[in-house]
Amino acid sequence: MKTITICLEKGGVGKTLIAKELAVGLAGKYHQRVLNCDMDPQGNLTKAQLKLNDPLTIANCLKVVEQFNQGEKSISSALALLKKYFVENDVPYDMADVLKEPSLIKEAIIRTDVDNLDIIPATHRLTESDIQLKTNVQASPCLKLTRALKQVEQEYDFVIIDNPPFTNALLYNAIYACRNHDDLVIIPISIDSGGLEGLYTTLNDLIDTANEGMLDFDFKILPV
């Protein structure tokens, strides 16, 4: 099983799109067994791959704003309207559960409508997971995803991981999952000062993490 993680400590460079299209291409065109892992609390990869929610239309956005602005009595109904668009209403287990208890990975995996492509979904609960991992330093918090993936390594040819645009315990879990010589970290960058700054920070973190964890992954820089 080859693990590919896509990361850059900067937003807006297409990490999620790359994770999505790479997974769809490998599964659909090349018939590889692929597992997407969504490590971003925003869950954009999950929403794209599972097509869980209809997009918030302009009318619904205006309705939410109107309800909030009508005062305290309307706040609960406005929150209820927003809540139905959250991914956590549609999945029994998610990445937060897997990071808390790696043995739940098989129960968290969901099939997509693309043959050979599954996903471990993300929800807003991952924000809490980041805090919990940081405070539980005695339990090797960076190895939670690695331990989970070990249980399904015979079932997939590729694992492709999408990450948040900043350094946290979730990102370190994704990097530590790239332990072997055949594993790969893809760093998409925009050719501008912000992209180069993000590249510099990301490379420093990758090198430090690889040395500390004795990780043997390769990395490639992808201009976008």
XYZ file of C-alpha atoms in Angstrom:
224
model
C 0.000 0.000 0.000
C 1.418 3.362 -1.070
C 0.547 6.400 1.022
C 0.377 9.873 -0.535
C -0.217 12.935 1.605
C -0.864 16.373 0.130
C 0.152 19.308 2.272
C 1.209 22.936 2.291
C 0.993 25.374 5.156
C -1.057 27.761 3.066
C -4.631 27.707 1.810
C -6.018 28.160 -1.672
C -3.537 26.019 -3.632
C -5.876 23.181 -4.537
C -4.836 20.479 -2.057
C -8.362 19.104 -1.828
C -8.879 19.120 -5.601
C -5.605 17.238 -6.100
C -6.530 14.670 -3.441
C -9.935 14.190 -5.064
C -8.882 13.966 -8.702
C -5.822 11.818 -8.008
C -7.984 9.341 -6.106
C -10.701 9.300 -8.775
C -8.122 8.829 -11.536
C -6.304 5.969 -9.841
C -9.543 4.210 -8.906
C -11.587 4.883 -12.031
C -9.036 4.821 -14.850
C -6.369 2.517 -13.448
C -8.638 0.311 -11.303
C -6.535 0.725 -8.189
C -8.094 0.251 -4.753
C -7.934 3.728 -3.203
C -8.739 5.091 0.242
C -9.149 8.858 0.673
C -8.462 10.191 4.168
C -9.875 13.625 4.970
C -7.833 15.261 7.748
C -9.290 18.764 7.334
C -12.077 19.763 9.770
C -13.743 21.694 6.935
C -14.472 18.338 5.283
C -14.375 19.663 1.721
C -12.928 16.442 0.332
C -15.647 14.461 2.098
C -18.390 16.656 0.690
C -16.928 16.431 -2.805
C -16.431 12.665 -2.850
C -19.679 11.693 -1.138
C -21.867 14.490 -2.523
C -23.514 14.571 0.885
C -25.138 17.984 0.923
C -26.748 20.259 -1.555
C -24.838 23.540 -1.704
C -26.143 26.429 0.320
C -28.055 28.496 -2.193
C -28.192 32.283 -2.075
C -31.791 32.036 -0.885
C -30.856 29.759 2.020
C -27.944 32.003 2.971
C -30.241 35.003 3.048
C -32.804 33.044 5.076
C -30.186 32.161 7.697
C -28.993 35.770 7.912
C -32.570 37.006 8.209
C -33.374 34.572 11.034
C -30.248 35.506 12.973
C -31.020 39.191 12.601
C -34.592 38.799 13.865
C -33.377 38.317 17.405
C -32.922 35.707 20.079
C -36.142 33.778 19.364
C -35.000 32.975 15.838
C -31.441 31.912 16.653
C -32.324 28.273 17.369
C -34.221 27.882 14.089
C -31.362 29.516 12.188
C -28.858 27.152 13.801
C -31.076 24.182 12.938
C -31.132 25.314 9.310
C -27.357 25.547 9.220
C -26.844 22.223 10.983
C -28.511 20.176 8.254
C -25.675 21.129 5.906
C -23.005 19.684 8.193
C -21.371 16.411 7.208
C -21.691 14.886 10.690
C -25.420 14.428 10.177
C -24.763 11.919 7.390
C -21.964 9.637 8.661
C -21.957 7.179 11.618
C -18.202 7.446 12.232
C -15.583 9.864 10.996
C -11.858 10.596 11.132
C -12.230 11.999 14.648
C -13.403 8.572 15.824
C -10.502 6.856 14.044
C -7.919 9.148 15.640
C -9.434 8.493 19.038
C -9.721 4.727 18.507
C -7.818 3.368 15.457
C -9.674 0.034 15.631
C -12.800 1.846 14.339
C -11.279 2.446 10.911
C -13.255 -0.236 9.072
C -16.514 1.079 10.515
C -15.606 4.640 9.467
C -14.807 3.801 5.839
C -17.544 4.763 3.378
C -17.815 3.703 -0.260
C -18.117 6.461 -2.840
C -19.971 6.239 -6.137
C -16.626 5.677 -7.889
C -15.679 2.013 -8.179
C -12.650 1.073 -6.023
C -12.717 4.399 -4.136
C -13.546 4.676 -0.421
C -13.162 7.525 2.052
C -12.787 8.144 5.764
C -14.873 11.315 6.154
C -14.021 14.420 8.122
C -16.338 16.575 10.213
C -15.948 19.631 12.415
C -15.191 17.228 15.287
C -11.621 17.027 13.975
C -10.958 20.404 15.568
C -11.515 18.778 18.956
C -9.325 15.842 17.890
C -6.408 18.183 17.278
C -6.680 19.543 20.823
C -7.029 16.067 22.333
C -4.002 14.734 20.453
C -1.863 17.650 21.573
C -2.750 17.093 25.236
C -2.240 13.310 25.170
C 1.498 13.233 24.514
C 2.002 9.937 26.357
C -0.030 7.969 23.783
C 2.123 8.628 20.665
C -0.498 10.976 19.199
C 1.278 11.294 15.835
C 0.896 7.563 15.175
C -2.881 7.245 15.488
C -3.535 7.333 11.736
C -0.595 5.014 11.078
C -2.008 2.430 13.476
C -5.425 2.684 11.865
C -4.129 2.312 8.301
C -2.075 -0.710 9.309
C -5.347 -2.584 9.756
C -6.433 -2.072 6.140
C -3.103 -2.125 4.304
C -4.002 -5.353 2.486
C -7.269 -3.895 1.231
C -5.927 -0.869 -0.687
C -3.250 -0.058 -3.230
C -3.187 3.662 -2.407
C -4.071 5.906 0.523
C -4.404 9.586 -0.409
C -4.621 12.104 2.434
C -5.948 15.663 2.298
C -4.774 18.038 5.045
C -5.575 21.377 6.678
C -3.548 24.415 5.568
C -1.663 24.766 8.841
C 0.575 22.769 11.148
C -1.236 20.802 13.827
C -1.485 17.275 15.225
C -3.707 16.251 12.310
C -1.025 17.169 9.770
C 1.654 15.345 11.758
C -0.506 12.215 11.729
C -0.700 12.447 7.930
C 3.061 12.915 7.601
C 3.873 10.049 9.963
C 1.620 7.808 7.856
C 4.191 8.246 5.044
C 6.779 5.988 6.624
C 8.156 3.967 3.734
C 10.443 4.566 0.779
C 7.569 4.268 -1.723
C 5.379 6.777 0.133
C 5.095 10.317 -1.155
C 4.374 13.829 0.093
C 3.054 16.178 -2.600
C 3.500 19.898 -1.942
C 1.380 22.043 -4.286
C 2.543 25.651 -4.460
C 1.452 28.825 -6.165
C 4.323 30.720 -7.768
C 4.191 33.839 -5.639
C 5.680 35.112 -2.386
C 2.955 33.505 -0.282
C 3.464 30.147 -1.987
C 7.223 30.263 -1.501
C 6.828 31.201 2.147
C 4.462 28.282 2.650
C 6.907 25.989 0.842
C 9.783 27.077 3.086
C 7.782 26.439 6.255
C 6.413 23.129 5.005
C 9.809 21.809 3.908
C 11.373 22.671 7.257
C 8.591 20.858 9.100
C 8.806 17.843 6.771
C 12.561 17.505 7.188
C 12.383 17.868 10.970
C 9.511 15.370 11.195
C 11.228 12.864 8.884
C 14.412 13.005 10.930
C 12.625 12.765 14.260
C 10.339 9.923 13.194
C 12.916 8.142 10.997
C 10.499 8.372 8.078
C 11.652 7.366 4.600
C 9.141 9.112 2.325
C 9.945 11.011 -0.858
C 8.424 14.410 -1.654
C 7.591 16.274 -4.845
C 6.800 19.962 -5.370
C 3.836 20.586 -7.662
C 3.446 24.124 -9.130
C -0.237 24.967 -9.558
